[in-house]
PDB file of C-alpha atoms in Angstrom:
ATOM      1  CA  MET T   1     -51.340  13.680  11.547  1.00 44.00           C
ATOM      2  CA  ALA T   2     -51.809  13.638   7.802  1.00 43.00           C
ATOM      3  CA  SER T   3     -48.688  13.490   5.685  1.00 46.00           C
ATOM      4  CA  ASP T   4     -47.756  16.616   3.769  1.00 47.00           C
ATOM      5  CA  LEU T   5     -46.365  14.482   0.953  1.00 46.00           C
ATOM      6  CA  SER T   6     -48.475  13.969  -2.195  1.00 50.00           C
ATOM      7  CA  PRO T   7     -48.787  10.508  -3.810  1.00 53.00           C
ATOM      8  CA  ARG T   8     -46.176  11.693  -6.317  1.00 62.00           C
ATOM      9  CA  SER T   9     -43.646  12.474  -3.588  1.00 67.00           C
ATOM     10  CA  ARG T  10     -41.646  10.140  -1.399  1.00 61.00           C
ATOM     11  CA  ARG T  11     -39.015  10.629   1.239  1.00 63.00           C
ATOM     12  CA  GLN T  12     -36.404   7.875   0.824  1.00 60.00           C
ATOM     13  CA  GLY T  13     -33.919   8.073   3.681  1.00 60.00           C
ATOM     14  CA  PRO T  14     -32.394  11.558   3.533  1.00 66.00           C
ATOM     15  CA  ALA T  15     -33.543  12.054  -0.081  1.00 68.00           C
ATOM     16  CA  MET T  16     -36.781  13.564  -1.384  1.00 70.00           C
ATOM     17  CA  LEU T  17     -38.127  12.070  -4.620  1.00 71.00           C
ATOM     18  CA  ARG T  18     -40.918  13.624  -6.697  1.00 75.00           C
ATOM     19  CA  GLY T  19     -42.758  12.934  -9.901  1.00 76.00           C
ATOM     20  CA  ARG T  20     -41.120  10.472 -12.256  1.00 78.00           C
ATOM     21  CA  ALA T  21     -38.237   9.919  -9.818  1.00 77.00           C
ATOM     22  CA  VAL T  22     -40.539   8.101  -7.363  1.00 77.00           C
ATOM     23  CA  PRO T  23     -39.943   4.333  -7.730  1.00 75.00           C
ATOM     24  CA  GLN T  24     -42.880   1.951  -8.089  1.00 76.00           C
ATOM     25  CA  THR T  25     -41.686  -0.148  -5.142  1.00 74.00           C
ATOM     26  CA  THR T  26     -40.245   0.539  -1.704  1.00 66.00           C
ATOM     27  CA  THR T  27     -36.703  -0.236  -0.613  1.00 64.00           C
ATOM     28  CA  ASP T  28     -37.931  -3.150   1.519  1.00 63.00           C
ATOM     29  CA  GLN T  29     -39.878  -4.592  -1.394  1.00 68.00           C
ATOM     30  CA  ARG T  30     -36.815  -4.546  -3.616  1.00 66.00           C
ATOM     31  CA  LEU T  31     -34.684  -6.110  -0.897  1.00 63.00           C
ATOM     32  CA  LEU T  32     -37.115  -8.952  -0.179  1.00 70.00           C
ATOM     33  CA  ASP T  33     -38.264  -9.689  -3.717  1.00 69.00           C
ATOM     34  CA  GLY T  34     -36.384 -12.868  -4.587  1.00 63.00           C
ATOM     35  CA  ARG T  35     -37.542 -12.682  -8.186  1.00 65.00           C
ATOM     36  CA  ALA T  36     -35.497  -9.550  -8.905  1.00 61.00           C
ATOM     37  CA  THR T  37     -32.425  -9.710 -11.158  1.00 69.00           C
ATOM     38  CA  ALA T  38     -28.909  -9.848  -9.743  1.00 72.00           C
ATOM     39  CA  ASP T  39     -27.720  -6.804 -11.704  1.00 75.00           C
ATOM     40  CA  TRP T  40     -27.518  -4.773  -8.494  1.00 68.00           C
ATOM     41  CA  VAL T  41     -24.424  -6.668  -7.324  1.00 73.00           C
ATOM     42  CA  HIS T  42     -22.506  -5.026 -10.176  1.00 75.00           C
ATOM     43  CA  ALA T  43     -23.770  -1.503  -9.500  1.00 83.00           C
ATOM     44  CA  ASP T  44     -21.573   1.278  -8.093  1.00 82.00           C
ATOM     45  CA  PRO T  45     -23.340   1.545  -4.686  1.00 84.00           C
ATOM     46  CA  TRP T  46     -22.636  -2.145  -4.056  1.00 85.00           C
ATOM     47  CA  ARG T  47     -19.029  -1.692  -5.175  1.00 87.00           C
ATOM     48  CA  VAL T  48     -18.667   1.055  -2.562  1.00 91.00           C
ATOM     49  CA  LEU T  49     -19.631  -1.453   0.121  1.00 92.00           C
ATOM     50  CA  ARG T  50     -17.127  -3.966  -1.236  1.00 89.00           C
ATOM     51  CA  ILE T  51     -14.420  -1.291  -1.172  1.00 92.00           C
ATOM     52  CA  GLN T  52     -15.362  -0.430   2.402  1.00 95.00           C
ATOM     53  CA  ALA T  53     -15.261  -4.102   3.342  1.00 94.00           C
ATOM     54  CA  GLU T  54     -11.762  -4.472   1.891  1.00 94.00           C
ATOM     55  CA  PHE T  55     -10.508  -1.510   3.911  1.00 95.00           C
ATOM     56  CA  VAL T  56     -12.104  -2.872   7.093  1.00 96.00           C
ATOM     57  CA  GLU T  57     -10.679  -6.360   6.509  1.00 94.00           C
ATOM     58  CA  GLY T  58      -7.207  -5.012   5.771  1.00 94.00           C
ATOM     59  CA  PHE T  59      -7.115  -2.633   8.725  1.00 96.00           C
ATOM     60  CA  GLY T  60      -8.429  -5.324  11.052  1.00 95.00           C
ATOM     61  CA  LEU T  61      -5.965  -7.987   9.909  1.00 94.00           C
ATOM     62  CA  LEU T  62      -2.875  -5.775   9.882  1.00 95.00           C
ATOM     63  CA  ALA T  63      -3.565  -3.428  12.805  1.00 94.00           C
ATOM     64  CA  GLU T  64      -1.254  -5.297  15.190  1.00 94.00           C
ATOM     65  CA  LEU T  65       1.484  -5.943  12.644  1.00 95.00           C
ATOM     66  CA  PRO T  66       4.956  -5.087  14.023  1.00 95.00           C
ATOM     67  CA  LYS T  67       7.254  -2.689  12.173  1.00 95.00           C
ATOM     68  CA  ALA T  68       7.506  -3.910   8.597  1.00 97.00           C
ATOM     69  CA  VAL T  69       9.207  -3.318   5.259  1.00 98.00           C
ATOM     70  CA  SER T  70       7.616  -3.946   1.861  1.00 97.00           C
ATOM     71  CA  ILE T  71       9.620  -5.669  -0.876  1.00 98.00           C
ATOM     72  CA  PHE T  72       8.535  -5.053  -4.479  1.00 98.00           C
ATOM     73  CA  GLY T  73       9.704  -6.634  -7.719  1.00 97.00           C
ATOM     74  CA  SER T  74       8.759  -8.702 -10.722  1.00 97.00           C
ATOM     75  CA  ALA T  75       6.462 -11.712 -10.466  1.00 95.00           C
ATOM     76  CA  ARG T  76       8.323 -13.159 -13.481  1.00 95.00           C
ATOM     77  CA  THR T  77      11.685 -13.519 -11.747  1.00 97.00           C
ATOM     78  CA  LYS T  78      12.856 -17.147 -11.757  1.00 97.00           C
ATOM     79  CA  PRO T  79      13.874 -18.935  -8.520  1.00 97.00           C
ATOM     80  CA  ASP T  80      17.342 -19.718  -9.908  1.00 97.00           C
ATOM     81  CA  SER T  81      18.113 -16.071 -10.781  1.00 97.00           C
ATOM     82  CA  GLU T  82      20.458 -13.758  -8.894  1.00 97.00           C
ATOM     83  CA  GLU T  83      17.630 -11.277  -8.375  1.00 97.00           C
ATOM     84  CA  TYR T  84      15.533 -13.939  -6.635  1.00 98.00           C
ATOM     85  CA  LYS T  85      18.460 -14.839  -4.362  1.00 98.00           C
ATOM     86  CA  LEU T  86      19.050 -11.151  -3.644  1.00 98.00           C
ATOM     87  CA  ALA T  87      15.430 -10.692  -2.551  1.00 98.00           C
ATOM     88  CA  GLU T  88      15.748 -13.749  -0.291  1.00 98.00           C
ATOM     89  CA  ARG T  89      18.805 -12.255   1.404  1.00 98.00           C
ATOM     90  CA  VAL T  90      17.091  -8.922   1.871  1.00 98.00           C
ATOM     91  CA  GLY T  91      14.060 -10.596   3.465  1.00 98.00           C
ATOM     92  CA  ALA T  92      16.248 -12.578   5.846  1.00 98.00           C
ATOM     93  CA  LYS T  93      18.342  -9.566   6.851  1.00 98.00           C
ATOM     94  CA  LEU T  94      15.273  -7.463   7.541  1.00 98.00           C
ATOM     95  CA  VAL T  95      14.105 -10.151   9.961  1.00 98.00           C
ATOM     96  CA  ASP T  96      17.513 -10.013  11.672  1.00 97.00           C
ATOM     97  CA  HIS T  97      16.775  -6.370  12.480  1.00 97.00           C
ATOM     98  CA  GLY T  98      13.281  -7.020  13.795  1.00 96.00           C
ATOM     99  CA  TYR T  99      11.178  -6.219  10.736  1.00 97.00           C
ATOM    100  CA  ALA T 100       8.278  -8.152   9.290  1.00 98.00           C
ATOM    101  CA  VAL T 101       8.308  -8.461   5.489  1.00 98.00           C
ATOM    102  CA  ILE T 102       5.346  -7.505   3.304  1.00 98.00           C
ATOM    103  CA  THR T 103       5.093  -8.347  -0.399  1.00 98.00           C
ATOM    104  CA  GLY T 104       2.383  -8.613  -3.033  1.00 96.00           C
ATOM    105  CA  GLY T 105       2.132 -12.292  -2.118  1.00 95.00           C
ATOM    106  CA  GLY T 106       2.766 -13.618  -5.621  1.00 95.00           C
ATOM    107  CA  PRO T 107       5.641 -15.489  -7.274  1.00 96.00           C
ATOM    108  CA  GLY T 108       9.056 -14.175  -8.323  1.00 97.00           C
ATOM    109  CA  ILE T 109      10.606 -11.414  -6.207  1.00 98.00           C
ATOM    110  CA  MET T 110       7.556 -11.419  -3.938  1.00 97.00           C
ATOM    111  CA  GLU T 111       7.952 -15.098  -3.174  1.00 98.00           C
ATOM    112  CA  ALA T 112      11.687 -14.652  -2.621  1.00 98.00           C
ATOM    113  CA  GLY T 113      11.171 -11.850  -0.087  1.00 98.00           C
ATOM    114  CA  ASN T 114       8.560 -13.876   1.785  1.00 98.00           C
ATOM    115  CA  LYS T 115      10.763 -16.960   1.667  1.00 98.00           C
ATOM    116  CA  GLY T 116      13.782 -15.162   3.086  1.00 98.00           C
ATOM    117  CA  ALA T 117      11.723 -13.805   5.966  1.00 98.00           C
ATOM    118  CA  ASP T 118       9.852 -17.049   6.645  1.00 97.00           C
ATOM    119  CA  GLU T 119      12.900 -19.310   6.613  1.00 97.00           C
ATOM    120  CA  ASN T 120      14.720 -16.915   8.946  1.00 98.00           C
ATOM    121  CA  GLY T 121      11.912 -17.149  11.500  1.00 97.00           C
ATOM    122  CA  GLY T 122      10.306 -13.797  10.760  1.00 97.00           C
ATOM    123  CA  LEU T 123       6.754 -12.711  10.046  1.00 97.00           C
ATOM    124  CA  SER T 124       5.921 -12.894   6.339  1.00 97.00           C
ATOM    125  CA  VAL T 125       2.889 -11.099   4.870  1.00 97.00           C
ATOM    126  CA  GLY T 126       1.375 -11.307   1.383  1.00 96.00           C
ATOM    127  CA  LEU T 127      -1.114  -8.770   0.030  1.00 96.00           C
ATOM    128  CA  GLY T 128      -2.401 -10.267  -3.202  1.00 93.00           C
ATOM    129  CA  ILE T 129      -4.559  -8.828  -5.963  1.00 91.00           C
ATOM    130  CA  GLU T 130      -7.296 -10.318  -8.137  1.00 87.00           C
ATOM    131  CA  LEU T 131      -5.976 -10.476 -11.708  1.00 82.00           C
ATOM    132  CA  PRO T 132      -7.255 -11.893 -15.029  1.00 77.00           C
ATOM    133  CA  PHE T 133      -4.342 -14.339 -14.973  1.00 73.00           C
ATOM    134  CA  GLU T 134      -4.236 -16.363 -11.773  1.00 60.00           C
ATOM    135  CA  GLN T 135      -1.160 -15.987  -9.559  1.00 73.00           C
ATOM    136  CA  GLY T 136      -2.223 -17.111  -6.120  1.00 83.00           C
ATOM    137  CA  ILE T 137      -0.510 -16.491  -2.793  1.00 92.00           C
ATOM    138  CA  ASN T 138       2.906 -18.074  -2.405  1.00 95.00           C
ATOM    139  CA  ASP T 139       3.560 -20.702   0.255  1.00 95.00           C
ATOM    140  CA  TYR T 140       5.821 -18.539   2.433  1.00 97.00           C
ATOM    141  CA  CYS T 141       3.177 -16.127   3.776  1.00 96.00           C
ATOM    142  CA  ASP T 142       2.123 -16.365   7.425  1.00 96.00           C
ATOM    143  CA  ILE T 143      -0.593 -13.775   6.847  1.00 95.00           C
ATOM    144  CA  SER T 144      -2.234 -13.162   3.488  1.00 94.00           C
ATOM    145  CA  LEU T 145      -5.104 -11.170   2.085  1.00 93.00           C
ATOM    146  CA  GLU T 146      -6.284 -10.890  -1.517  1.00 92.00           C
ATOM    147  CA  PHE T 147      -7.802  -7.624  -2.725  1.00 92.00           C
ATOM    148  CA  ARG T 148     -10.143  -6.764  -5.570  1.00 89.00           C
ATOM    149  CA  TYR T 149      -8.983  -3.157  -5.845  1.00 92.00           C
ATOM    150  CA  PHE T 150      -5.440  -1.943  -6.443  1.00 93.00           C
ATOM    151  CA  PHE T 151      -5.941   1.329  -4.581  1.00 93.00           C
ATOM    152  CA  VAL T 152      -7.070  -0.447  -1.402  1.00 95.00           C
ATOM    153  CA  ARG T 153      -4.055  -2.752  -1.580  1.00 95.00           C
ATOM    154  CA  LYS T 154      -1.723   0.227  -2.106  1.00 95.00           C
ATOM    155  CA  THR T 155      -3.133   1.893   0.987  1.00 95.00           C
ATOM    156  CA  MET T 156      -2.241  -1.194   3.032  1.00 96.00           C
ATOM    157  CA  PHE T 157       1.330  -1.208   1.715  1.00 95.00           C
ATOM    158  CA  VAL T 158       1.829   2.443   2.637  1.00 93.00           C
ATOM    159  CA  LYS T 159      -0.001   2.352   5.965  1.00 94.00           C
ATOM    160  CA  TYR T 160       1.702  -0.726   7.388  1.00 95.00           C
ATOM    161  CA  SER T 161       5.234  -0.381   5.963  1.00 96.00           C
ATOM    162  CA  GLN T 162       8.053   1.688   7.408  1.00 94.00           C
ATOM    163  CA  ALA T 163      10.200   1.379   4.265  1.00 96.00           C
ATOM    164  CA  PHE T 164      10.138   0.094   0.684  1.00 97.00           C
ATOM    165  CA  VAL T 165      12.791  -2.067  -0.977  1.00 98.00           C
ATOM    166  CA  VAL T 166      12.315  -2.149  -4.742  1.00 98.00           C
ATOM    167  CA  LEU T 167      14.010  -4.800  -6.855  1.00 98.00           C
ATOM    168  CA  PRO T 168      13.893  -5.085 -10.664  1.00 98.00           C
ATOM    169  CA  GLY T 169      10.355  -5.307 -11.970  1.00 97.00           C
ATOM    170  CA  GLY T 170       7.887  -4.180 -14.605  1.00 97.00           C
ATOM    171  CA  PHE T 171       5.002  -1.716 -14.778  1.00 96.00           C
ATOM    172  CA  GLY T 172       3.499  -2.796 -11.444  1.00 94.00           C
ATOM    173  CA  THR T 173       6.815  -2.312  -9.672  1.00 97.00           C
ATOM    174  CA  LEU T 174       7.303   1.104 -11.298  1.00 97.00           C
ATOM    175  CA  ASP T 175       3.785   2.066 -10.243  1.00 96.00           C
ATOM    176  CA  GLU T 176       4.486   1.214  -6.611  1.00 95.00           C
ATOM    177  CA  LEU T 177       7.890   2.938  -6.726  1.00 96.00           C
ATOM    178  CA  PHE T 178       6.712   6.251  -8.124  1.00 96.00           C
ATOM    179  CA  GLU T 179       3.597   6.362  -5.973  1.00 94.00           C
ATOM    180  CA  ALA T 180       5.793   5.895  -2.895  1.00 94.00           C
ATOM    181  CA  ILE T 181       8.236   8.600  -4.024  1.00 96.00           C
ATOM    182  CA  THR T 182       5.342  10.959  -4.758  1.00 95.00           C
ATOM    183  CA  LEU T 183       3.743  10.400  -1.349  1.00 94.00           C
ATOM    184  CA  VAL T 184       7.048  11.073   0.394  1.00 93.00           C
ATOM    185  CA  GLN T 185       7.899  14.067  -1.796  1.00 94.00           C
ATOM    186  CA  THR T 186       4.518  15.701  -1.166  1.00 93.00           C
ATOM    187  CA  LYS T 187       4.659  14.796   2.543  1.00 90.00           C
ATOM    188  CA  LYS T 188       1.422  12.860   2.344  1.00 89.00           C
ATOM    189  CA  VAL T 189       3.215  10.233   4.404  1.00 84.00           C
ATOM    190  CA  THR T 190       5.969  10.582   6.974  1.00 77.00           C
ATOM    191  CA  ARG T 191       9.248  10.331   5.156  1.00 71.00           C
ATOM    192  CA  PHE T 192      10.529   6.769   5.117  1.00 88.00           C
ATOM    193  CA  PRO T 193      13.384   5.105   3.198  1.00 95.00           C
ATOM    194  CA  ILE T 194      12.962   3.883  -0.371  1.00 97.00           C
ATOM    195  CA  VAL T 195      15.784   1.595  -1.510  1.00 98.00           C
ATOM    196  CA  LEU T 196      16.358   0.585  -5.123  1.00 98.00           C
ATOM    197  CA  MET T 197      18.296  -2.659  -5.400  1.00 98.00           C
ATOM    198  CA  GLY T 198      20.162  -3.349  -8.628  1.00 97.00           C
ATOM    199  CA  THR T 199      22.446  -0.584  -9.906  1.00 97.00           C
ATOM    200  CA  GLU T 200      22.628  -2.049 -13.405  1.00 97.00           C
ATOM    201  CA  PHE T 201      18.851  -2.328 -13.695  1.00 98.00           C
ATOM    202  CA  TRP T 202      17.927   1.006 -12.085  1.00 98.00           C
ATOM    203  CA  GLY T 203      20.986   3.032 -13.093  1.00 97.00           C
ATOM    204  CA  GLY T 204      19.541   4.206 -16.416  1.00 97.00           C
ATOM    205  CA  LEU T 205      16.312   5.346 -14.763  1.00 97.00           C
ATOM    206  CA  VAL T 206      18.183   7.224 -12.045  1.00 97.00           C
ATOM    207  CA  GLU T 207      20.377   8.909 -14.668  1.00 97.00           C
ATOM    208  CA  TRP T 208      17.279   9.915 -16.664  1.00 97.00           C
ATOM    209  CA  ILE T 209      15.703  11.381 -13.515  1.00 97.00           C
ATOM    210  CA  LYS T 210      18.818  13.494 -12.998  1.00 96.00           C
ATOM    211  CA  THR T 211      19.414  14.566 -16.595  1.00 96.00           C
ATOM    212  CA  SER T 212      15.777  15.045 -17.636  1.00 97.00           C
ATOM    213  CA  LEU T 213      13.631  15.764 -14.583  1.00 97.00           C
ATOM    214  CA  LEU T 214      16.148  17.560 -12.418  1.00 96.00           C
ATOM    215  CA  SER T 215      17.950  19.465 -15.153  1.00 96.00           C
ATOM    216  CA  SER T 216      14.663  20.795 -16.540  1.00 96.00           C
ATOM    217  CA  GLY T 217      13.400  21.881 -13.139  1.00 96.00           C
ATOM    218  CA  LYS T 218      10.617  19.294 -12.933  1.00 96.00           C
ATOM    219  CA  ILE T 219      11.907  18.166  -9.535  1.00 96.00           C
ATOM    220  CA  SER T 220      14.214  19.726  -6.961  1.00 96.00           C
ATOM    221  CA  ALA T 221      17.738  18.604  -6.092  1.00 95.00           C
ATOM    222  CA  ALA T 222      16.528  17.356  -2.704  1.00 94.00           C
ATOM    223  CA  ASP T 223      14.156  14.926  -4.436  1.00 95.00           C
ATOM    224  CA  ILE T 224      17.110  12.837  -5.601  1.00 95.00           C
ATOM    225  CA  ASP T 225      17.720  11.988  -1.951  1.00 93.00           C
ATOM    226  CA  LEU T 226      14.266  10.413  -1.591  1.00 95.00           C
ATOM    227  CA  PHE T 227      15.663   7.043  -2.684  1.00 96.00           C
ATOM    228  CA  HIS T 228      18.914   5.114  -2.254  1.00 97.00           C
ATOM    229  CA  LEU T 229      20.491   2.929  -4.954  1.00 98.00           C
ATOM    230  CA  THR T 230      22.562  -0.122  -3.994  1.00 98.00           C
ATOM    231  CA  ASP T 231      23.457  -3.728  -4.797  1.00 97.00           C
ATOM    232  CA  ASP T 232      24.299  -4.702  -1.219  1.00 97.00           C
ATOM    233  CA  PRO T 233      21.596  -6.183   1.077  1.00 97.00           C
ATOM    234  CA  ASP T 234      23.553  -5.054   4.138  1.00 97.00           C
ATOM    235  CA  ASP T 235      23.671  -1.504   2.794  1.00 98.00           C
ATOM    236  CA  ALA T 236      19.949  -1.577   2.030  1.00 97.00           C
ATOM    237  CA  VAL T 237      19.060  -2.655   5.556  1.00 97.00           C
ATOM    238  CA  ARG T 238      21.570  -0.199   7.061  1.00 97.00           C
ATOM    239  CA  VAL T 239      19.876   2.710   5.269  1.00 97.00           C
ATOM    240  CA  ILE T 240      16.496   1.630   6.620  1.00 97.00           C
ATOM    241  CA  VAL T 241      17.687   1.043  10.196  1.00 96.00           C
ATOM    242  CA  GLU T 242      19.617   4.327  10.373  1.00 95.00           C
ATOM    243  CA  ALA T 243      16.708   6.302   8.959  1.00 92.00           C
ATOM    244  CA  HIS T 244      14.390   4.885  11.591  1.00 92.00           C
ATOM    245  CA  LYS T 245      16.888   5.559  14.381  1.00 92.00           C
ATOM    246  CA  GLU T 246      17.214   9.147  13.186  1.00 89.00           C
ATOM    247  CA  GLU T 247      13.438   9.515  13.076  1.00 87.00           C
ATOM    248  CA  ALA T 248      13.163   8.130  16.613  1.00 86.00           C
ATOM    249  CA  ARG T 249      15.802  10.626  17.837  1.00 90.00           C
ATOM    250  CA  ARG T 250      13.971  13.490  16.157  1.00 87.00           C
ATOM    251  CA  ARG T 251      10.699  12.548  17.822  1.00 85.00           C
ATOM    252  CA  GLU T 252      12.376  12.235  21.221  1.00 87.00           C
ATOM    253  CA  GLU T 253      13.859  15.711  20.816  1.00 87.00           C
ATOM    254  CA  GLU T 254      10.480  17.143  19.834  1.00 86.00           C
ATOM    255  CA  GLN T 255       8.850  15.534  22.866  1.00 88.00           C
ATOM    256  CA  ALA T 256      11.614  16.870  25.137  1.00 86.00           C
ATOM    257  CA  VAL T 257      11.121  20.394  23.786  1.00 87.00           C
ATOM    258  CA  LYS T 258       7.363  20.155  24.311  1.00 86.00           C
ATOM    259  CA  ALA T 259       7.827  18.811  27.833  1.00 82.00           C
ATOM    260  CA  ALA T 260      10.249  21.629  28.694  1.00 83.00           C
ATOM    261  CA  ALA T 261       7.844  24.208  27.322  1.00 81.00           C
ATOM    262  CA  THR T 262       4.994  22.743  29.371  1.00 80.00           C
ATOM    263  CA  GLU T 263       7.101  22.775  32.570  1.00 77.00           C
ATOM    264  CA  GLY T 264       8.076  26.385  31.855  1.00 77.00           C
ATOM    265  CA  ARG T 265       4.453  27.451  31.524  1.00 78.00           C
ATOM    266  CA  ASN T 266       3.451  25.579  34.665  1.00 76.00           C
ATOM    267  CA  GLY T 267       6.274  27.183  36.618  1.00 67.00           C
ATOM    268  CA  THR T 268       5.362  30.779  35.770  1.00 55.00           C
TER     269      THR T 268
END
């Protein structure tokens, strides 16, 4: 049967091209022509495939990860600092309560959290990011993955963590902190604990949130309870453990109510 398409029309997959939009070559020709330029590897359609590949790789690698807590903080923190030692203790104590530890995989606080978990016999995960200045994955990660895109990496932190512990850090740490608070506040994720460690470091920010955001009606009073401020690693872990126990009890009660309702309907 003769085609109903004119020479100036071409169906290209689900698209219909006409007139000047019709390319001079077919898709197969462009794929197989080895003389073509490599500009296409920098085009947006190819980037979409790279983004998809990063999601697939991350989901596949982390799908069987046990319950985990992410530790955030500055990459510039020195190994001999109190903040580094604090992150180590937090990582170790999380392992004592059955959690894996996830960090950004770099130096500083990230390395300390991974080190504390690793040296205490726990599972230590590093989710790195490609940066103009090379950081590399620290030596205390059992599982590591390096991402091109921040937003893919952030998705992995949120999807595979049951809590966040945030130690002193810079813009990257603040970015992770406020994204987590926003996701919890807007119920885009199931509420999970967010712990700020370092009252001296975070105290001014918390006070500003209360005196500026809360007092002017930009947030509600309940939003202040979305995070917990402490200096004590035991307190930090306690908050996380108790929150998860409470969540487990709530789910059990919901299931019991549903089961009772189902039995009632079946019995009538």
